[in-house]
Short mmCIF file of C-alpha atoms and ligand atoms in Angstrom, two decimals:
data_model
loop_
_atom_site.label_atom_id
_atom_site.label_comp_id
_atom_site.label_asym_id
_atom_site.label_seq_id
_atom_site.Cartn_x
_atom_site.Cartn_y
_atom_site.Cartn_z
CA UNK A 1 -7.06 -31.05 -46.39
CA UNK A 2 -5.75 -31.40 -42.57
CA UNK A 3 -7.11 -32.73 -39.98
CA UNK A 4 -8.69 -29.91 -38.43
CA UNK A 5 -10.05 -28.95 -41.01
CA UNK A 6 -11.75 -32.22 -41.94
CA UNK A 7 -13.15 -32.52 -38.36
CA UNK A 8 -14.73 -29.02 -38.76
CA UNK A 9 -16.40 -29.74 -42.00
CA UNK A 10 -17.42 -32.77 -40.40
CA UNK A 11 -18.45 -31.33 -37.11
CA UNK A 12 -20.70 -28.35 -39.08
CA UNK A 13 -22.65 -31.47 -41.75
CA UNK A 14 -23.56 -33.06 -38.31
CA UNK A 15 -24.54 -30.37 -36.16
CA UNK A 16 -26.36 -29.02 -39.69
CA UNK A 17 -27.86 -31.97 -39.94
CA UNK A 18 -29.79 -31.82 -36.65
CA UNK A 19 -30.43 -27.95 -36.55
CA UNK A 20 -27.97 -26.76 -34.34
CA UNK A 21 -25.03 -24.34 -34.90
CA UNK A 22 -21.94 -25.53 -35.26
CA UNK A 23 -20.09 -22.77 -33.76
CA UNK A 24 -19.65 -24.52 -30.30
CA UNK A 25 -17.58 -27.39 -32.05
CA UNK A 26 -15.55 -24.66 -33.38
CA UNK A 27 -13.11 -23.24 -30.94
CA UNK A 28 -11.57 -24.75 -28.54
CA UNK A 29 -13.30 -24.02 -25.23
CA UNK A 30 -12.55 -20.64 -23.40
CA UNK A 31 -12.89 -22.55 -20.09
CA UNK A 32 -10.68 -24.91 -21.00
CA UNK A 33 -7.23 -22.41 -22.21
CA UNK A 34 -7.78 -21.39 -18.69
CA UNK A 35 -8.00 -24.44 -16.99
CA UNK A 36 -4.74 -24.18 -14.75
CA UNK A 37 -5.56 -20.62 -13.75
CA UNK A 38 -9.35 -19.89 -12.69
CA UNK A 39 -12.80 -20.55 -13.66
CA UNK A 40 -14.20 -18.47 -16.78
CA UNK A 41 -18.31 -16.72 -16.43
CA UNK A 42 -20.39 -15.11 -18.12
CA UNK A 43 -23.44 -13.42 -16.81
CA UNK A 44 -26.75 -13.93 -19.01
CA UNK A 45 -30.12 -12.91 -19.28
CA UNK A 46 -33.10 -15.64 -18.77
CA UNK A 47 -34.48 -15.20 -22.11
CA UNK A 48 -31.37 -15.93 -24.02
CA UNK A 49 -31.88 -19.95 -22.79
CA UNK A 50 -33.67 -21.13 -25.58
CA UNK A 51 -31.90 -19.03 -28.10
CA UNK A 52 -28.28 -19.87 -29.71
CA UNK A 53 -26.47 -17.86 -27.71
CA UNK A 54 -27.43 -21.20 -24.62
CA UNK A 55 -24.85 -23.20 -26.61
CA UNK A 56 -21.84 -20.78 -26.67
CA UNK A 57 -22.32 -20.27 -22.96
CA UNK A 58 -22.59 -24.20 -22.31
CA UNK A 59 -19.09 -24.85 -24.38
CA UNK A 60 -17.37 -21.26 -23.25
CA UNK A 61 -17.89 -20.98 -19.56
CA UNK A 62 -18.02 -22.87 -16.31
CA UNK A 63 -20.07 -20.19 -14.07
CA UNK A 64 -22.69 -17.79 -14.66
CA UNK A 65 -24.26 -14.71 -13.22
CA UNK A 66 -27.89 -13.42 -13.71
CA UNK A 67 -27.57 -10.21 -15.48
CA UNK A 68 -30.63 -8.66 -13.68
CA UNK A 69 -32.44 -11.59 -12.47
CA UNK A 70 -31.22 -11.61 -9.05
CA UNK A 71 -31.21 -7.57 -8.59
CA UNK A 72 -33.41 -7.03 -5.46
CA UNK A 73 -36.01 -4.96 -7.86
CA UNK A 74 -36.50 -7.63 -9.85
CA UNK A 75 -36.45 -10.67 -7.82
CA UNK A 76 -37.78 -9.04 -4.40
CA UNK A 77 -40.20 -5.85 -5.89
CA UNK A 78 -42.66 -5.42 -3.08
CA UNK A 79 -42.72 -6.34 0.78
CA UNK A 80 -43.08 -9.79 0.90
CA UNK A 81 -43.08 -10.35 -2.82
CA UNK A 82 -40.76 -12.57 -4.14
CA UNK A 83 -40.49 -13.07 -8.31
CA UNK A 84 -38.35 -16.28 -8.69
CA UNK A 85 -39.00 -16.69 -12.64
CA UNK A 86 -36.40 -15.45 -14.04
CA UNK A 87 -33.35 -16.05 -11.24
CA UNK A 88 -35.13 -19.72 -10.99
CA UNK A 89 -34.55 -20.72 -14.68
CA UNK A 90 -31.40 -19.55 -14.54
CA UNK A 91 -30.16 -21.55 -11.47
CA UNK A 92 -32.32 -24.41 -13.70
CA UNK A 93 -30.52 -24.24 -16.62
CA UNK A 94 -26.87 -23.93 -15.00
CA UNK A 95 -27.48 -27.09 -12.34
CA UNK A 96 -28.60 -28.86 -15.37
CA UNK A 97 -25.22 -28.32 -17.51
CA UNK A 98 -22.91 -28.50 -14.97
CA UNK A 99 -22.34 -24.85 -14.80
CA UNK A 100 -21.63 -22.61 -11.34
CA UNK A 101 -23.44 -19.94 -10.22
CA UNK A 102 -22.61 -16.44 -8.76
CA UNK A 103 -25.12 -14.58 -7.26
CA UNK A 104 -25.73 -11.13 -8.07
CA UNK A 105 -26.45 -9.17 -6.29
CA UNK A 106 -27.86 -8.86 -2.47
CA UNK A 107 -27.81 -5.29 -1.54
CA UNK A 108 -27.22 -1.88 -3.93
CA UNK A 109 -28.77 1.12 -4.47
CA UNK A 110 -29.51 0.85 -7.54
CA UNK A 111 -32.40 -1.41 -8.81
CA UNK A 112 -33.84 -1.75 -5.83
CA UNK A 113 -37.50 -0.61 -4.76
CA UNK A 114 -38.20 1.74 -3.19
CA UNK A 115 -40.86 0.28 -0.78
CA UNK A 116 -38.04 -0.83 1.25
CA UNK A 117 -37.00 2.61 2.58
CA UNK A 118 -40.19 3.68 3.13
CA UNK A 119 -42.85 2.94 5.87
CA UNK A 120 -46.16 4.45 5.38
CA UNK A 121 -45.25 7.04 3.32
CA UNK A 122 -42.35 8.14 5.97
CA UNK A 123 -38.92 7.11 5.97
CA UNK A 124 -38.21 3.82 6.99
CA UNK A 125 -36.49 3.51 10.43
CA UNK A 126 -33.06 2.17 10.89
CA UNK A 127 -34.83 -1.37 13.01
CA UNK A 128 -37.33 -1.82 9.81
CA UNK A 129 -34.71 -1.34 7.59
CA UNK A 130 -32.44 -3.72 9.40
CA UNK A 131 -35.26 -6.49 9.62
CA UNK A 132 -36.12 -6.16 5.99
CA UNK A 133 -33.16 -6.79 4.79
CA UNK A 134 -32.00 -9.57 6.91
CA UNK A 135 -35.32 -11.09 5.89
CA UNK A 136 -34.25 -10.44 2.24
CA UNK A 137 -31.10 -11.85 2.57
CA UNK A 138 -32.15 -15.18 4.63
CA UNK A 139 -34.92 -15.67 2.14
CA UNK A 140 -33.11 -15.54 -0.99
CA UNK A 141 -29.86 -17.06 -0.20
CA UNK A 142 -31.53 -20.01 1.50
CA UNK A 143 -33.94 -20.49 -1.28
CA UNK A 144 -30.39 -20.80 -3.40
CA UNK A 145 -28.51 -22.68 -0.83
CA UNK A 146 -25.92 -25.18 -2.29
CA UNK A 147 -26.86 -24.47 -6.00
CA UNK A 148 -25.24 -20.25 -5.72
CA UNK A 149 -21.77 -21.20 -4.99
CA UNK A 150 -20.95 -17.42 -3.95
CA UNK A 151 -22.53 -13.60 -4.01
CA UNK A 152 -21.89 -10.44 -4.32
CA UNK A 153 -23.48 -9.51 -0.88
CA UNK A 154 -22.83 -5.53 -1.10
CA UNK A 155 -22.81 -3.45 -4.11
CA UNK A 156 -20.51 -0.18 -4.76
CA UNK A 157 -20.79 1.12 -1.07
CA UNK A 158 -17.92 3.69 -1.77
CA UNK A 159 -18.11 6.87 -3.34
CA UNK A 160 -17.17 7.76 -6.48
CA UNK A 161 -16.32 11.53 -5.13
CA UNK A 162 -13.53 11.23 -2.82
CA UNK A 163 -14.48 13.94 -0.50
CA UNK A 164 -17.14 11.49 0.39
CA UNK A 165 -15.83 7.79 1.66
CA UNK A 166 -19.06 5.84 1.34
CA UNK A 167 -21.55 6.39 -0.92
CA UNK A 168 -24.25 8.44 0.91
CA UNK A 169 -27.59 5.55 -0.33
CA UNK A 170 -30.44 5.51 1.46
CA UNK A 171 -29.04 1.96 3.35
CA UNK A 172 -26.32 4.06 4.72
CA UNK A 173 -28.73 7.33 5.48
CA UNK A 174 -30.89 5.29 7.30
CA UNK A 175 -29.36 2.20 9.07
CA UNK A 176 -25.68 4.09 9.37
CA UNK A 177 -22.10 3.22 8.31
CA UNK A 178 -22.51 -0.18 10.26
CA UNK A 179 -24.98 -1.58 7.27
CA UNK A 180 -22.12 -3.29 5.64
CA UNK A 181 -21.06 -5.18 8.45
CA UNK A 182 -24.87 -6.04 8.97
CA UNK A 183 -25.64 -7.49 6.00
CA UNK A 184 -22.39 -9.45 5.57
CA UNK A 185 -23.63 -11.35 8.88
CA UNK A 186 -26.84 -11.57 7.54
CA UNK A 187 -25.60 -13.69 4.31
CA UNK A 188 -23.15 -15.51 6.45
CA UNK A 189 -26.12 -16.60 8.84
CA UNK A 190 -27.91 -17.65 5.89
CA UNK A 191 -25.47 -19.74 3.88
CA UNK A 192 -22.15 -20.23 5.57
CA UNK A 193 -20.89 -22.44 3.21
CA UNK A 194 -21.55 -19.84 0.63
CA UNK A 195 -18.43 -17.24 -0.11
CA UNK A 196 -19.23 -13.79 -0.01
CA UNK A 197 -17.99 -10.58 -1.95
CA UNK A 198 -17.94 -7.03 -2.04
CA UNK A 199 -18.29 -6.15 -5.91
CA UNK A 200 -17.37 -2.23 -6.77
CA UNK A 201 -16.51 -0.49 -10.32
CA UNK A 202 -13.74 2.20 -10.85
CA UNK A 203 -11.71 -0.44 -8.32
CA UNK A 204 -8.52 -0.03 -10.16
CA UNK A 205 -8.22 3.97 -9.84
CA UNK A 206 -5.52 4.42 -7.42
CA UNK A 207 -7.84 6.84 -4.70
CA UNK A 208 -10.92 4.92 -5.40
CA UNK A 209 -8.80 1.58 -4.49
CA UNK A 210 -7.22 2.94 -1.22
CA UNK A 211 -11.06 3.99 -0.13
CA UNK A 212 -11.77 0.60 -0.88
CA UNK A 213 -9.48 -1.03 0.62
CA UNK A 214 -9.62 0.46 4.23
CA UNK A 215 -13.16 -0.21 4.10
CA UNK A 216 -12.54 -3.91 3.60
CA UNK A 217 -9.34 -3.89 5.90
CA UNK A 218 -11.89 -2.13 8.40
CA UNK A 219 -14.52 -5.06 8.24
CA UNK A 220 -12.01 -7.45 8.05
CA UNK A 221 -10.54 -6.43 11.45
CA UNK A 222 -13.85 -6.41 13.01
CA UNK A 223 -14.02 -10.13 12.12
CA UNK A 224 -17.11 -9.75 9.09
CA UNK A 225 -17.21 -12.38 7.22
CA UNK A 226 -15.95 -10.87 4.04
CA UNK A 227 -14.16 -13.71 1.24
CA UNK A 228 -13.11 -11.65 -1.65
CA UNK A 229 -13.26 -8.56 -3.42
CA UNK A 230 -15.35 -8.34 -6.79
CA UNK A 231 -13.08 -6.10 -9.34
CA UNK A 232 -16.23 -5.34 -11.62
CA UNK A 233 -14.11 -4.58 -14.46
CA UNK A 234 -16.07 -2.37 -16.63
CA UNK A 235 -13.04 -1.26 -18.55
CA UNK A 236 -11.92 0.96 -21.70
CA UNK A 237 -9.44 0.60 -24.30
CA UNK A 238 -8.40 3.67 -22.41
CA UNK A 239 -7.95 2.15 -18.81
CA UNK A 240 -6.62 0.91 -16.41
CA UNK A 241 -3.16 1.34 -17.23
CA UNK A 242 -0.84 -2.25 -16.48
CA UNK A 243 0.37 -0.29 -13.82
CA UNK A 244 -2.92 0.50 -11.58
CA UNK A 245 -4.46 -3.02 -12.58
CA UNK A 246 -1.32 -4.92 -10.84
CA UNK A 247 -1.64 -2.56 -7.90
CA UNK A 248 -5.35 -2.96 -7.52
CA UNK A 249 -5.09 -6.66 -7.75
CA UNK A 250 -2.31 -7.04 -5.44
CA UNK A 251 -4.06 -4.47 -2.36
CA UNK A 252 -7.11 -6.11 -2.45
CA UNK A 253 -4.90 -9.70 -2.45
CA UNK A 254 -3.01 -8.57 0.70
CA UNK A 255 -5.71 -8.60 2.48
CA UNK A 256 -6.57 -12.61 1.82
CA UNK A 257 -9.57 -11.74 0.20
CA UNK A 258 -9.73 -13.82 -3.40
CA UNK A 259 -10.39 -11.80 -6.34
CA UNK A 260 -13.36 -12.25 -8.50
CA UNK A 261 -13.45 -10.34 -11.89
CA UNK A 262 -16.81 -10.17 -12.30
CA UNK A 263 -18.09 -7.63 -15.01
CA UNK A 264 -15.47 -7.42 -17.78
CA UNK A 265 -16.36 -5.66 -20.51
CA UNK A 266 -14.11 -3.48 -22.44
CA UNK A 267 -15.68 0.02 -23.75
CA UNK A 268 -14.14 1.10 -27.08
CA UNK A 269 -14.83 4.89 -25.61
CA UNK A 270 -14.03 6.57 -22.52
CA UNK A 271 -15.75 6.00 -19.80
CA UNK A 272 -18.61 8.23 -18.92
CA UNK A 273 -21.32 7.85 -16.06
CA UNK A 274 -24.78 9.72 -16.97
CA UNK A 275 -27.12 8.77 -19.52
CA UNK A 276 -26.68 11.49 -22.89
CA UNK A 277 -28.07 11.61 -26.56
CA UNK A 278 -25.64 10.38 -29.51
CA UNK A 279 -24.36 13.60 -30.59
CA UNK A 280 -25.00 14.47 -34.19
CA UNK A 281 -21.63 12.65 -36.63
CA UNK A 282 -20.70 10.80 -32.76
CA UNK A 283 -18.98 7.77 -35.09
CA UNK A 284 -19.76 4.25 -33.81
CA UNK A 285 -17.99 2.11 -36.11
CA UNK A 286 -15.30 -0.02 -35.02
CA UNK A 287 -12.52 1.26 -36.60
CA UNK A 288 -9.42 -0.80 -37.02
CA UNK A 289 -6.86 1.36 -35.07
CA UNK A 290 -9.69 1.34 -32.28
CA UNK A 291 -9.73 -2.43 -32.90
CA UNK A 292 -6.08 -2.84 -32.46
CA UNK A 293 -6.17 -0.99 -29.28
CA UNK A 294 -8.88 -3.20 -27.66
CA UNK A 295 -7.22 -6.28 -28.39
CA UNK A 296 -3.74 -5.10 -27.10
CA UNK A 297 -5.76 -3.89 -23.81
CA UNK A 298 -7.83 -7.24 -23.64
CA UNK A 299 -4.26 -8.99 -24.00
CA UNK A 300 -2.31 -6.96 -21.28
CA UNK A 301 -5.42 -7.65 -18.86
CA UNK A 302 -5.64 -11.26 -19.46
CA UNK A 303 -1.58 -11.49 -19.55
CA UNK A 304 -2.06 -9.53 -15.74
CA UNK A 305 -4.49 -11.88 -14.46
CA UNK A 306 -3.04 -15.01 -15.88
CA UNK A 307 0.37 -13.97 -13.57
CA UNK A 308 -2.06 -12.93 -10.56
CA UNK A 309 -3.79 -16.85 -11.23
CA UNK A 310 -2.92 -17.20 -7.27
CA UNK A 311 -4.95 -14.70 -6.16
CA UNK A 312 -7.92 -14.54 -9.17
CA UNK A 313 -10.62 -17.68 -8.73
CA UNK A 314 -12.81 -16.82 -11.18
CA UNK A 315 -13.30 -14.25 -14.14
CA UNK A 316 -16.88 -13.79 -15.28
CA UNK A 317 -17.91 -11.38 -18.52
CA UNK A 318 -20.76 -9.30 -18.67
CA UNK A 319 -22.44 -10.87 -21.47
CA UNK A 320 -21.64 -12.69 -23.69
CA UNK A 321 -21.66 -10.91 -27.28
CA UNK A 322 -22.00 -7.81 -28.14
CA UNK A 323 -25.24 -8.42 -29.81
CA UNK A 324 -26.19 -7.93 -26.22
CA UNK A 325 -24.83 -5.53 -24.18
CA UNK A 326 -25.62 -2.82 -21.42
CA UNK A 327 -23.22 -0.27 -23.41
CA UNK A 328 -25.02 -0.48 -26.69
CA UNK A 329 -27.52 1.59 -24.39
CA UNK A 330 -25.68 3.36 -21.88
CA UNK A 331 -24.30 5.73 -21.03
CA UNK A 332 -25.05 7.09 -24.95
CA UNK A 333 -28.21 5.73 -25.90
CA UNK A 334 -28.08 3.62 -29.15
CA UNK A 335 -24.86 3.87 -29.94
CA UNK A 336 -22.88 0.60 -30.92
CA UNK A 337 -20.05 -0.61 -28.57
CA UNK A 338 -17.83 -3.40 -29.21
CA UNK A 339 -17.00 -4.62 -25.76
CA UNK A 340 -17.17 -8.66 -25.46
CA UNK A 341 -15.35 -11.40 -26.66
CA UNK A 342 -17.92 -12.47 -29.82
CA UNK A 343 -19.58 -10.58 -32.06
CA UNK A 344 -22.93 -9.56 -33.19
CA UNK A 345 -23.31 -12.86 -35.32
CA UNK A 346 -21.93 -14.71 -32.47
CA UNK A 347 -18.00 -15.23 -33.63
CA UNK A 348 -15.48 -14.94 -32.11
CA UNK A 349 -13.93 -12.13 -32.56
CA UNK A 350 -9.88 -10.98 -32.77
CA UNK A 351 -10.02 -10.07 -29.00
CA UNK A 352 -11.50 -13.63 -28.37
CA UNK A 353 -8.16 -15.17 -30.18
CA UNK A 354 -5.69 -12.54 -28.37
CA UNK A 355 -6.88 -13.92 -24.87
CA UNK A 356 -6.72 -17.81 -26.52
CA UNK A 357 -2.83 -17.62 -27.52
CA UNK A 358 -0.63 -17.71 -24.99
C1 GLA B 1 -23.07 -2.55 -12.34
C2 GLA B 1 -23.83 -3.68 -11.68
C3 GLA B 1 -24.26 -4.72 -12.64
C4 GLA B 1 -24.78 -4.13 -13.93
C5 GLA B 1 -23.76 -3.21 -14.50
C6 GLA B 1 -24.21 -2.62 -15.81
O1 GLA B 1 -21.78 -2.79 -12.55
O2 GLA B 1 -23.13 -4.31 -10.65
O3 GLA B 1 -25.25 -5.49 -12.07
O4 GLA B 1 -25.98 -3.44 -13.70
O5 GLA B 1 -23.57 -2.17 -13.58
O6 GLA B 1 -25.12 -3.38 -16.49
#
């Protein structure tokens, strides 16, 4: 018997012994194969803290993101309500092992109430709208200050329709095109030790990225504090090509931002944005040929950022297995996806290893 294999058998009678899963002795730490090149998240719900899945997430990563904690419908629901629970455990659990945290996410259209565009039953005016947020912003990032290292201030802001530039949400209907810029001063007046990002999905498309870029090269000129671009990367074994990943990456770079990945997850169908039924015989077993194409496509992306480690800071999952993911529910309700790095038992899975050997 080697050595390795001694110290595993070893490691699992101990960690046995005292009722915890070995697993996190197991592998070699994700965190740590990318040591020389940027920080490795994962974003996680509150109630997986006391559950197993705490201990792959302690040995794995070095930051974390709330999955839905933080979204302004769940931490800010009503005027003047504030629901800390879940984004405060969290924060708890991460300053207590060492972990970083991103914060995510200030301002998007989605999941937020919709008290805030509203004023007695009429729309909300452009002043109101302003002063509620900024008071959203102030109170949240300041209740976080020093332990949220960075956030996602502004959420997908640009269209996914490219006759339209920005997305036409009810921040942009009501306070104007100069909302981004506003709330960006608003978080920088709150923390200004804090780095801030705008996060978008689709970034990689080549017309989606050129949108996106001119609006960021358009803040940037008008001196907003802007520090990086968040590539969500909510990607397929189908997309983004080598080709439009290198390109994105490098735009958004030229600008100085940093890049954050900060959603990566890799759909083992093509993507698709409205909710739908499974479709009677829709297969959602992962096949081996689909297999082999996820791990080539999780290899070529990791290969891409590991040569773009001068730009990239930080690269954060979302989620952590996919016991638990958003795509086991959308956009095809209950249909299986195979998107993270571990399994549905919690193992690693091939993908895991073809990120690990290099
Ligand atoms: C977007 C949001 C995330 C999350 C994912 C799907 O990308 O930024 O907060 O909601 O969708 O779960």
């Amino acid at each position: 018997m080697n050595k390795r294999v001694i110290w595993k058998l070893l490691a699992f009678s101990v960690f046995s012994a005292v009722g915890v899963k070995s697993y996190a002795a197991e592998e070699k730490a994700l965190k740590e194969y990318y040591k020389g090149h940027f920080s490795i998240g994962c974003a996680m719900p509150a109630f997986i803290i006391n559950k197993e899945e705490a201990g792959l997430i302690k040995h794995h990563f070095s930051t974390i993101t709330c999955e839905n904690e933080m979204k302004p419908g769940v931490i800010h629901p009503a005027e003047g309500v504030y629901n800390w629970e879940g984004a405060d455990k969290i924060v708890e659990f991460a300053m207590k092992n060492g972990l970083k945290v991103r914060g995510h996410v200030l301002v998007w259209h989605e999941q937020v109430g919709d008290w805030f565009f509203t004023d007695n039953g009429k729309p909300a005016s452009r002043e109101l709208l302003l002063k509620r947020v900024k008071e959203h912003i102030t109170t949240i990032m300041q209740r976080y200050k020093g332990k949220v290292y960075c956030w996602d201030v502004l959420n997908e802001a640009i269209d996914d329709d490219s006759t339209n530039f920005y997305r036409k949400t009810k921040w942009y209907e009501i306070i104007g095109e100069d909302y981004a810029e506003k709330v960006f001063q608003y978080a920088h007046e709150a923390d200004p030790e804090a780095l801030l990002f705008y996060n978008d999905y689709n970034e990689n498309r080549p017309e989606k990225r050129e949108r996106i870029y001119k609006f960021l090269k358009s803040l940037l000129e008008k001196g907003v504090p802007v520090h990086g671009m968040g590539m969500q990367g909510h990607y397929s074994i189908f997309e983004p090509t080598e080709s439009d990943l290198k390109a994105a990456i490098e735009k958004y770079a030229s600008l100085g931002l940093q890049i954050h990945f900060t959603e990566i997850d890799i759909s083992v169908y093509p993507w698709e944005k409205h909710h739908r039924e499974k479709k009677p015989g829709e297969n959602d077993e992962l096949l081996p040929d689909i297999e082999k194409k996820q791990v080539d496509q999780y290899n070529m992306l990791f290969r891409v950022m590991r040569e773009h480690k001068n730009s990239i800071t930080n690269v954060t999952f979302w989620g952590l297995s996919d016991r638990n993911t958003w795509l086991n529910y959308y956009p095809v309700r209950n249909r299986k996806n195979y998107p993270l790095l571990f399994d549905r038992e919690l193992k690693p899975k091939k993908v895991f290893f073809s990120i690990t050997d290099f």
